[in-house]
Coordinates of C-alpha atoms in Angstrom, one line a residue:
Chain A
M6 CA 15.1 -47.3 -85.7
E7 CA 14.8 -45.2 -82.5
N8 CA 17.8 -43.9 -80.6
T9 CA 16.7 -45.6 -77.4
G10 CA 15.9 -49.2 -76.7
I11 CA 13.9 -50.4 -73.8
Y12 CA 14.0 -54.0 -72.5
S13 CA 12.3 -55.8 -69.6
Y14 CA 13.5 -58.3 -67.1
L15 CA 11.8 -60.3 -64.4
V16 CA 14.0 -60.4 -61.3
Q17 CA 14.6 -64.1 -60.3
P18 CA 14.9 -65.4 -56.7
Y19 CA 18.5 -66.3 -57.5
Q20 CA 19.3 -62.7 -58.5
V21 CA 18.5 -61.0 -55.2
D22 CA 20.3 -60.6 -51.9
F23 CA 19.3 -61.6 -48.4
Q24 CA 16.9 -58.7 -48.3
Q25 CA 15.2 -59.7 -51.6
K26 CA 16.8 -56.7 -53.3
I27 CA 18.2 -57.2 -56.7
N28 CA 22.0 -57.9 -56.7
F29 CA 24.2 -55.1 -58.0
T30 CA 25.9 -57.7 -60.2
T31 CA 22.5 -58.8 -61.7
L32 CA 21.7 -55.1 -62.3
G33 CA 25.1 -54.7 -64.0
N34 CA 24.4 -57.8 -66.1
Y35 CA 20.9 -56.5 -67.1
L36 CA 22.6 -53.2 -68.1
I37 CA 25.2 -55.0 -70.2
Q38 CA 22.7 -57.3 -71.7
S39 CA 20.5 -54.4 -72.7
A40 CA 23.5 -52.6 -74.2
G41 CA 24.2 -55.8 -76.1
I42 CA 20.7 -56.1 -77.6
H43 CA 20.5 -52.3 -78.4
A44 CA 23.9 -52.4 -80.2
E45 CA 23.0 -55.7 -82.0
E46 CA 19.8 -54.2 -83.3
R47 CA 21.7 -51.3 -84.7
G48 CA 24.6 -53.1 -86.3
F49 CA 27.4 -52.6 -83.7
G50 CA 26.8 -55.5 -81.3
L51 CA 29.4 -57.9 -79.9
Q52 CA 28.4 -60.7 -82.3
Q53 CA 28.9 -58.4 -85.2
L54 CA 32.2 -57.1 -83.8
L55 CA 33.5 -60.7 -83.2
E56 CA 33.2 -61.3 -87.0
N57 CA 35.9 -58.8 -87.4
K58 CA 37.9 -60.0 -84.5
K59 CA 37.0 -57.0 -82.3
A60 CA 35.1 -56.8 -79.0
W61 CA 33.6 -54.3 -76.7
F62 CA 35.4 -53.5 -73.6
L63 CA 33.8 -51.9 -70.6
T64 CA 36.1 -49.2 -69.1
R65 CA 33.9 -47.4 -66.6
L66 CA 30.5 -47.8 -65.1
A67 CA 28.5 -45.8 -62.6
I68 CA 25.1 -47.0 -61.3
D69 CA 22.8 -44.8 -59.2
I70 CA 19.8 -46.4 -57.6
E71 CA 17.1 -45.1 -55.3
Q72 CA 14.7 -48.0 -55.1
Y73 CA 15.7 -51.6 -55.4
P74 CA 13.5 -54.0 -57.4
L75 CA 12.7 -57.1 -55.4
Q76 CA 12.4 -60.7 -56.5
F77 CA 9.6 -61.5 -59.0
E78 CA 9.4 -57.8 -59.9
K79 CA 9.5 -56.6 -63.5
I80 CA 12.2 -54.0 -64.3
W81 CA 12.8 -52.0 -67.5
I82 CA 16.2 -50.9 -68.8
E83 CA 16.2 -48.0 -71.3
T84 CA 19.6 -47.4 -73.0
W85 CA 21.1 -45.2 -75.7
V86 CA 24.5 -44.0 -77.0
S87 CA 25.1 -40.4 -75.8
E88 CA 28.5 -39.7 -77.2
V89 CA 31.1 -41.3 -79.5
G90 CA 34.7 -40.3 -79.6
D91 CA 37.6 -41.9 -81.4
R92 CA 38.6 -44.2 -78.5
F93 CA 35.6 -44.2 -76.2
T94 CA 31.8 -44.1 -76.4
T95 CA 29.4 -43.2 -73.6
R96 CA 26.2 -45.2 -73.2
N97 CA 23.5 -44.1 -70.7
F98 CA 20.7 -46.0 -69.0
N99 CA 17.5 -45.3 -67.2
I100 CA 16.3 -48.0 -64.7
L101 CA 12.6 -48.1 -64.4
N102 CA 10.3 -50.0 -62.1
R103 CA 7.3 -52.1 -63.4
N104 CA 5.2 -48.9 -63.7
K105 CA 8.0 -47.4 -65.9
E106 CA 8.9 -44.9 -63.2
V107 CA 12.6 -44.0 -63.1
I108 CA 14.2 -45.5 -60.0
G109 CA 17.8 -45.2 -61.1
G110 CA 20.2 -44.7 -63.9
A111 CA 23.7 -45.6 -65.1
S112 CA 26.3 -44.3 -67.4
S113 CA 29.1 -46.3 -68.9
S114 CA 32.2 -45.8 -71.0
W115 CA 33.3 -48.4 -73.6
A116 CA 36.3 -48.9 -75.8
M117 CA 36.7 -51.4 -78.8
I118 CA 39.6 -53.8 -78.5
D119 CA 41.2 -55.5 -81.6
L120 CA 41.4 -59.1 -80.5
T121 CA 44.3 -59.8 -82.8
T122 CA 46.6 -57.1 -81.6
R123 CA 44.9 -56.8 -78.1
R124 CA 45.0 -53.0 -78.7
P125 CA 42.3 -50.4 -78.8
A126 CA 40.6 -49.9 -82.1
S127 CA 39.1 -46.7 -83.6
L128 CA 35.4 -46.2 -83.2
S129 CA 35.1 -43.8 -86.1
N130 CA 32.5 -45.0 -88.6
L131 CA 31.4 -47.8 -86.3
I132 CA 28.4 -46.2 -84.8
G133 CA 26.3 -44.1 -87.2
N134 CA 25.5 -40.6 -86.0
D135 CA 21.8 -41.5 -86.4
Y136 CA 22.0 -43.5 -83.2
V137 CA 23.8 -41.0 -81.1
D138 CA 21.8 -38.6 -78.9
G139 CA 23.4 -36.4 -76.4
N140 CA 20.2 -34.6 -75.5
L141 CA 18.4 -37.5 -73.9
A142 CA 18.1 -37.0 -70.2
C143 CA 20.0 -39.2 -67.8
R144 CA 20.1 -38.6 -64.2
V145 CA 23.5 -40.1 -63.8
M146 CA 26.8 -38.2 -64.3
Q147 CA 29.4 -39.8 -66.5
P148 CA 31.6 -42.1 -64.6
E149 CA 34.7 -40.2 -63.4
K150 CA 38.2 -41.3 -62.5
V151 CA 38.2 -43.0 -59.1
P152 CA 41.2 -42.0 -57.0
S153 CA 43.7 -44.5 -55.7
V154 CA 43.6 -45.7 -52.1
S155 CA 46.3 -44.4 -49.7
K156 CA 49.7 -45.8 -50.3
D157 CA 50.2 -47.2 -46.8
L158 CA 46.9 -49.1 -46.6
A159 CA 47.1 -52.8 -45.9
P160 CA 45.0 -55.2 -48.0
T161 CA 41.6 -56.0 -46.6
E162 CA 41.4 -59.3 -48.5
Q163 CA 43.5 -61.4 -50.9
L164 CA 42.2 -63.9 -53.4
T165 CA 43.2 -66.1 -56.3
V166 CA 41.4 -66.0 -59.6
K167 CA 39.4 -69.3 -60.1
Y168 CA 37.6 -71.1 -63.0
S169 CA 34.2 -69.5 -62.3
D170 CA 35.6 -66.0 -62.3
L171 CA 36.6 -66.1 -66.0
D172 CA 34.7 -64.8 -69.0
T173 CA 35.0 -65.9 -72.6
N174 CA 38.2 -64.0 -73.0
S175 CA 39.7 -65.9 -70.1
H176 CA 39.8 -62.7 -68.0
V177 CA 37.8 -62.1 -64.8
N178 CA 34.3 -61.2 -65.6
S179 CA 33.7 -57.4 -65.0
M180 CA 30.8 -58.0 -62.7
R181 CA 32.9 -60.4 -60.6
Y182 CA 35.1 -57.5 -59.5
M183 CA 32.0 -55.7 -58.4
Q184 CA 31.0 -58.8 -56.4
W185 CA 34.4 -59.0 -54.7
M186 CA 34.0 -55.3 -53.7
L187 CA 30.5 -55.8 -52.3
D188 CA 31.7 -58.7 -50.2
L189 CA 34.2 -56.4 -48.4
F190 CA 31.3 -54.8 -46.4
P191 CA 29.8 -56.3 -43.3
L192 CA 26.2 -57.6 -43.4
E193 CA 25.2 -55.0 -40.8
L194 CA 25.9 -52.2 -43.2
Y195 CA 23.6 -53.7 -45.8
Q196 CA 20.9 -54.0 -43.0
E197 CA 21.2 -50.4 -42.0
R198 CA 21.8 -48.6 -45.2
H199 CA 21.8 -49.4 -49.0
I200 CA 24.2 -48.6 -51.8
G201 CA 23.0 -45.5 -53.6
R202 CA 25.9 -45.2 -56.1
F203 CA 28.5 -47.6 -57.3
E204 CA 31.2 -46.4 -59.6
I205 CA 33.9 -48.6 -61.1
N206 CA 36.9 -48.1 -63.4
Y207 CA 38.5 -51.0 -65.1
A208 CA 42.3 -50.6 -65.7
A209 CA 43.9 -54.0 -66.3
E210 CA 42.9 -57.6 -66.9
T211 CA 43.5 -60.5 -64.5
H212 CA 43.9 -64.2 -65.5
Y213 CA 43.5 -67.6 -64.0
S214 CA 45.5 -68.1 -60.9
D215 CA 46.5 -64.5 -60.5
N216 CA 46.7 -63.2 -57.0
V217 CA 44.6 -60.2 -56.3
A218 CA 44.8 -57.9 -53.3
L219 CA 41.7 -55.9 -52.3
Y220 CA 42.2 -52.5 -50.5
K221 CA 39.3 -50.8 -48.9
E222 CA 39.5 -47.2 -47.6
E223 CA 36.7 -45.5 -45.7
V224 CA 36.4 -41.9 -47.0
Q225 CA 33.3 -41.0 -45.1
P226 CA 32.4 -43.3 -42.2
S227 CA 29.7 -46.0 -43.2
E228 CA 29.0 -43.8 -46.3
E229 CA 31.8 -43.4 -48.8
F230 CA 34.4 -46.0 -49.6
I231 CA 37.2 -46.3 -52.2
I232 CA 38.2 -49.8 -53.2
E233 CA 41.2 -50.7 -55.2
L234 CA 42.2 -54.1 -56.6
K235 CA 45.8 -54.8 -57.4
K236 CA 47.6 -57.7 -59.0
E237 CA 50.9 -58.5 -57.4
P238 CA 53.1 -56.7 -57.1
A239 CA 51.3 -53.4 -57.4
K240 CA 49.5 -53.1 -60.7
T241 CA 46.0 -51.6 -60.4
V242 CA 43.3 -53.9 -61.9
C243 CA 40.2 -51.7 -61.1
R244 CA 39.0 -49.1 -58.7
G245 CA 35.6 -48.7 -57.2
K246 CA 33.7 -45.9 -55.3
V247 CA 30.8 -47.1 -53.2
T248 CA 28.3 -44.7 -51.6
F249 CA 25.9 -46.0 -49.0
R250 CA 22.7 -44.0 -48.2
Chain B
M25 CA -3.1 -77.7 -68.2
E26 CA -0.4 -80.1 -69.5
N27 CA 1.9 -82.1 -67.1
T28 CA 5.0 -80.8 -68.7
G29 CA 6.1 -77.2 -69.1
I30 CA 8.8 -76.0 -71.6
Y31 CA 10.7 -72.7 -71.4
S32 CA 13.3 -71.2 -73.5
Y33 CA 16.4 -69.1 -72.4
L34 CA 19.0 -67.2 -74.4
V35 CA 22.5 -67.9 -73.0
Q36 CA 24.0 -64.6 -72.3
P37 CA 27.8 -63.8 -72.5
Y38 CA 28.0 -63.4 -68.8
Q39 CA 26.5 -66.9 -68.3
V40 CA 29.3 -68.9 -70.0
D41 CA 32.8 -69.9 -69.1
F42 CA 36.2 -69.3 -70.7
Q43 CA 35.3 -71.8 -73.5
Q44 CA 31.9 -70.0 -74.2
K45 CA 30.2 -73.0 -72.6
I46 CA 27.2 -72.4 -70.4
N47 CA 28.1 -72.3 -66.7
F48 CA 26.8 -75.2 -64.6
T49 CA 25.5 -72.6 -62.2
T50 CA 23.6 -70.9 -64.9
L51 CA 22.2 -74.2 -66.1
G52 CA 21.1 -74.9 -62.5
N53 CA 19.5 -71.5 -62.3
Y54 CA 17.6 -72.2 -65.6
L55 CA 16.4 -75.4 -64.1
I56 CA 15.2 -73.9 -60.9
Q57 CA 13.6 -70.9 -62.7
S58 CA 11.7 -73.4 -65.0
A59 CA 10.6 -75.5 -62.0
G60 CA 9.4 -72.2 -60.4
I61 CA 7.4 -71.1 -63.5
H62 CA 6.0 -74.6 -64.0
A63 CA 4.9 -74.9 -60.3
E64 CA 3.5 -71.3 -60.3
E65 CA 1.4 -72.0 -63.3
R66 CA -0.1 -75.1 -61.5
G67 CA -0.7 -73.5 -58.1
F68 CA 2.2 -74.7 -56.1
G69 CA 4.9 -72.2 -56.8
L70 CA 7.2 -70.4 -54.4
Q71 CA 5.1 -67.2 -54.3
Q72 CA 2.0 -69.2 -53.5
L73 CA 3.9 -71.1 -50.8
L74 CA 5.3 -68.0 -49.3
E75 CA 1.7 -66.8 -48.6
N76 CA 1.4 -69.7 -46.3
K77 CA 4.9 -69.2 -44.8
K78 CA 6.3 -72.2 -46.6
A79 CA 9.0 -72.5 -49.1
W80 CA 10.5 -75.1 -51.5
F81 CA 13.8 -76.5 -50.4
L82 CA 16.1 -78.3 -52.9
T83 CA 17.5 -81.5 -51.4
R84 CA 19.2 -83.3 -54.3
L85 CA 20.0 -82.4 -57.9
A86 CA 21.7 -84.5 -60.7
I87 CA 22.5 -82.9 -64.1
D88 CA 23.7 -84.9 -67.1
I89 CA 24.8 -83.1 -70.1
E90 CA 26.4 -84.2 -73.4
Q91 CA 26.5 -81.0 -75.4
Y92 CA 27.0 -77.5 -73.8
P93 CA 25.0 -74.7 -75.3
L94 CA 27.3 -71.7 -76.1
Q95 CA 26.8 -68.0 -75.6
F96 CA 23.9 -66.5 -77.7
E97 CA 22.4 -70.0 -78.1
K98 CA 18.8 -70.7 -77.3
I99 CA 18.1 -73.5 -74.9
W100 CA 14.9 -75.2 -73.9
I101 CA 14.1 -76.6 -70.5
E102 CA 11.2 -79.1 -70.2
T103 CA 10.1 -80.1 -66.7
W104 CA 7.5 -82.1 -65.0
V105 CA 6.8 -83.7 -61.5
S106 CA 7.4 -87.4 -61.7
E107 CA 6.6 -88.4 -58.1
V108 CA 5.1 -87.0 -54.9
G109 CA 5.6 -88.6 -51.5
D110 CA 4.7 -87.2 -48.1
R111 CA 8.1 -85.6 -47.5
F112 CA 9.8 -85.4 -50.9
T113 CA 8.8 -84.8 -54.5
T114 CA 10.8 -85.6 -57.6
R115 CA 11.0 -83.2 -60.5
N116 CA 12.6 -84.2 -63.8
F117 CA 14.0 -82.1 -66.7
N118 CA 15.0 -82.5 -70.3
I119 CA 17.6 -80.0 -71.6
L120 CA 17.1 -79.3 -75.3
N121 CA 19.2 -77.4 -77.8
R122 CA 17.7 -74.7 -80.1
N123 CA 16.5 -77.4 -82.5
K124 CA 14.7 -79.1 -79.6
E125 CA 17.1 -82.1 -79.6
V126 CA 17.7 -83.5 -76.1
I127 CA 21.3 -82.7 -75.0
G128 CA 21.0 -83.5 -71.4
G129 CA 18.6 -83.9 -68.5
A130 CA 18.3 -83.5 -64.8
S131 CA 16.4 -85.0 -61.8
S132 CA 15.8 -83.2 -58.6
S133 CA 14.3 -83.9 -55.2
W134 CA 12.5 -81.2 -53.2
A135 CA 11.1 -80.9 -49.7
M136 CA 8.7 -78.1 -48.4
I137 CA 9.9 -76.2 -45.4
D138 CA 7.6 -74.5 -42.9
L139 CA 9.3 -71.1 -42.5
T140 CA 7.7 -70.5 -39.0
T141 CA 8.9 -73.8 -37.5
R142 CA 11.9 -74.3 -39.9
R143 CA 10.7 -77.9 -40.2
P144 CA 9.7 -80.0 -43.1
A145 CA 6.0 -79.8 -44.1
S146 CA 3.8 -82.5 -45.5
L147 CA 3.4 -82.5 -49.3
S148 CA 0.1 -84.3 -49.2
N149 CA -2.7 -82.5 -51.0
L150 CA -0.3 -79.8 -52.3
I151 CA 0.3 -81.1 -55.8
G152 CA -2.8 -82.4 -57.5
N153 CA -2.3 -85.9 -59.0
D154 CA -3.3 -84.4 -62.3
Y155 CA 0.1 -82.9 -62.6
V156 CA 2.2 -85.9 -61.7
D157 CA 3.4 -88.1 -64.4
G158 CA 5.8 -91.0 -63.7
N159 CA 5.7 -92.3 -67.2
L160 CA 7.4 -89.4 -69.0
A161 CA 10.9 -90.3 -70.2
C162 CA 13.9 -88.7 -68.6
R163 CA 17.4 -89.8 -69.4
V164 CA 18.6 -89.0 -65.9
M165 CA 18.5 -91.4 -63.0
Q166 CA 17.1 -89.9 -59.7
P167 CA 19.9 -88.3 -57.7
E168 CA 21.3 -90.8 -55.2
K169 CA 23.0 -90.4 -51.9
V170 CA 26.6 -89.2 -52.4
P171 CA 29.0 -90.9 -50.1
S172 CA 31.3 -89.0 -47.7
V173 CA 34.9 -88.4 -48.4
S174 CA 37.5 -90.4 -46.5
K175 CA 37.9 -89.5 -42.9
D176 CA 41.6 -88.7 -43.0
L177 CA 41.4 -86.3 -46.0
A178 CA 42.7 -82.8 -45.5
P179 CA 40.6 -79.9 -46.7
T180 CA 41.5 -78.7 -50.3
E181 CA 40.1 -75.2 -49.6
Q182 CA 38.6 -73.1 -46.8
L183 CA 36.4 -70.2 -47.1
T184 CA 34.1 -67.8 -45.2
V185 CA 30.5 -67.1 -46.2
K186 CA 30.1 -63.6 -47.6
Y187 CA 27.2 -61.2 -48.4
S188 CA 26.9 -62.2 -52.1
D189 CA 26.7 -65.9 -51.2
L190 CA 23.4 -65.4 -49.4
D191 CA 19.9 -66.0 -50.8
T192 CA 16.6 -64.5 -49.5
N193 CA 16.6 -66.9 -46.5
S194 CA 20.0 -65.6 -45.5
H195 CA 21.5 -69.0 -46.3
V196 CA 24.1 -69.7 -49.0
N197 CA 22.5 -70.0 -52.4
S198 CA 22.3 -73.6 -53.5
M199 CA 24.2 -72.8 -56.8
R200 CA 26.9 -71.1 -55.0
Y201 CA 27.9 -74.5 -53.4
M202 CA 28.1 -75.8 -56.9
Q203 CA 30.3 -73.0 -58.0
W204 CA 32.6 -73.6 -55.0
M205 CA 32.9 -77.2 -56.1
L206 CA 33.6 -76.3 -59.7
D207 CA 36.4 -74.0 -58.6
L208 CA 38.3 -76.8 -57.0
F209 CA 39.3 -78.2 -60.4
P210 CA 42.3 -76.8 -62.4
L211 CA 41.7 -75.1 -65.6
E212 CA 43.6 -77.7 -67.5
L213 CA 40.9 -80.4 -66.7
Y214 CA 38.3 -78.1 -68.2
Q215 CA 40.4 -77.7 -71.3
E216 CA 40.9 -81.4 -71.7
R217 CA 37.6 -82.8 -70.6
H218 CA 34.1 -81.7 -69.7
I219 CA 31.7 -82.4 -66.9
G220 CA 29.3 -85.1 -68.0
R221 CA 27.4 -85.5 -64.7
F222 CA 27.1 -83.3 -61.6
E223 CA 25.2 -84.7 -58.6
I224 CA 24.6 -82.7 -55.4
N225 CA 23.0 -83.5 -52.1
Y226 CA 22.1 -80.6 -49.7
A227 CA 22.3 -81.5 -46.0
A228 CA 22.5 -78.4 -43.9
E229 CA 22.4 -74.6 -44.3
T230 CA 25.3 -72.2 -43.8
H231 CA 25.0 -68.6 -42.7
Y232 CA 26.9 -65.3 -43.0
S233 CA 30.4 -65.6 -41.7
D234 CA 30.3 -69.4 -41.3
N235 CA 33.7 -71.0 -42.1
V236 CA 33.3 -73.8 -44.6
A237 CA 36.0 -76.4 -45.4
L238 CA 35.9 -78.1 -48.9
Y239 CA 37.2 -81.7 -49.2
K240 CA 37.9 -83.1 -52.7
E241 CA 38.6 -86.8 -53.2
E242 CA 39.6 -88.3 -56.6
V243 CA 37.8 -91.6 -57.0
Q244 CA 38.8 -92.2 -60.6
P245 CA 41.8 -90.1 -61.7
S246 CA 40.7 -87.0 -63.7
E247 CA 37.3 -88.6 -64.1
E248 CA 35.3 -89.1 -60.9
F249 CA 35.4 -86.9 -57.8
I250 CA 33.6 -86.7 -54.5
I251 CA 33.4 -83.3 -52.8
E252 CA 32.2 -82.6 -49.3
L253 CA 31.6 -79.3 -47.7
K254 CA 31.7 -79.1 -43.9
K255 CA 31.0 -76.4 -41.4
E256 CA 33.3 -76.2 -38.5
P257 CA 33.8 -78.4 -36.7
A258 CA 32.5 -81.4 -38.8
K259 CA 28.9 -80.9 -39.9
T260 CA 28.3 -81.8 -43.5
V261 CA 26.7 -79.0 -45.5
C262 CA 26.5 -80.7 -48.9
R263 CA 28.2 -83.4 -51.0
G264 CA 28.8 -83.5 -54.7
K265 CA 29.8 -86.1 -57.2
V266 CA 31.4 -84.8 -60.4
T267 CA 32.1 -86.9 -63.4
F268 CA 34.3 -85.7 -66.2
R269 CA 34.2 -87.2 -69.7

């Protein structure tokens, strides 16, 4: 089997925003779905892990996009594993338009969690070296550590975790955090510019009825923002860096 | 071409709730997507309507479900047009599990809107009678008018329309209203029971930054609820009736 897998999606009307551009959360879901199929095909997918009471856990994700697919457009996601360490593995992606021209890319970092102990599990021997290829070209830098917001910043928004926010582990779905971050920007900014890069670090889990405070700091006016989500009192849940172009 | 169309979906991990059951919003999206493909194949789909500056507008939807597909399960949606009037058309659905056993159904009412005038357009001559079949069996009664909540009821929740709530018409996505309604119920209710029927009537559109008040009235304890969404000051946006079993 090849190192890379490539999968197509047809962008549905309910997966786009008011400008008919694909939602970032949908794009993230396509990436994760592609990662899932690619891993499943090679013996280390979520279903296979669940049989051993383990699961994949997304720790970092960076998405770079130059051209947004619109509703009814076909899009291709190409993915491969570029590196495997003991605790983390890096998976890269190319995002291609219907003509298979690269319009963006993504890089992600994953850990494996032991669902019995709720602790990280070793990745050694899980992914055969046959499937790892560090030489394949990806335009996207590995996701880096996003800095904290300033200590004196007041929250921009506060919310409470609800039923529809939860995934199968009873934690907030990783794309929902992204959605909450996107909703901190005014519509005018989306009309004038577009997000060129979105980087997110996941640090802790949130549960039903948790209160979450969202802090947004403008690093470069209308261009670069750092967002931090904290559980009360002050535990970081995740951090995002959003770059508008 | 046959009257009915049947389309399959594979339920993704991001499309299920904390009990691994398909989200009602995902189910709704699958229904709408199936309706879209079915209509497109027969010459009256959204893309074809958009060329004439018209669009489909969902006015009522009722979903009945006995068995919830879980993550990674295949599901089939069968759909057909059962009636066409001048202003409204009824489209029915069967929901089938991977073995093509009926596990639920849905019925929907649609109007066509003229995007230039923002007024309803006549459906005469749009859908050829060849494609209409009132004799096909659907287990679901046509969606009825959901009553208003009591006048003296205080809002259960209030929220403001955000970027991610919007669809391509810059209105709140019809499934987002459903999600808001689902989030009004405590997690315990979902653990003890499941939604057997969800009926929704759409009355008015909401836009970015609109304030929406959600009213929930318990008609039968832990079993039947009426929900009404109002824009300030008191304009009904939509009404839902949720039946737990």
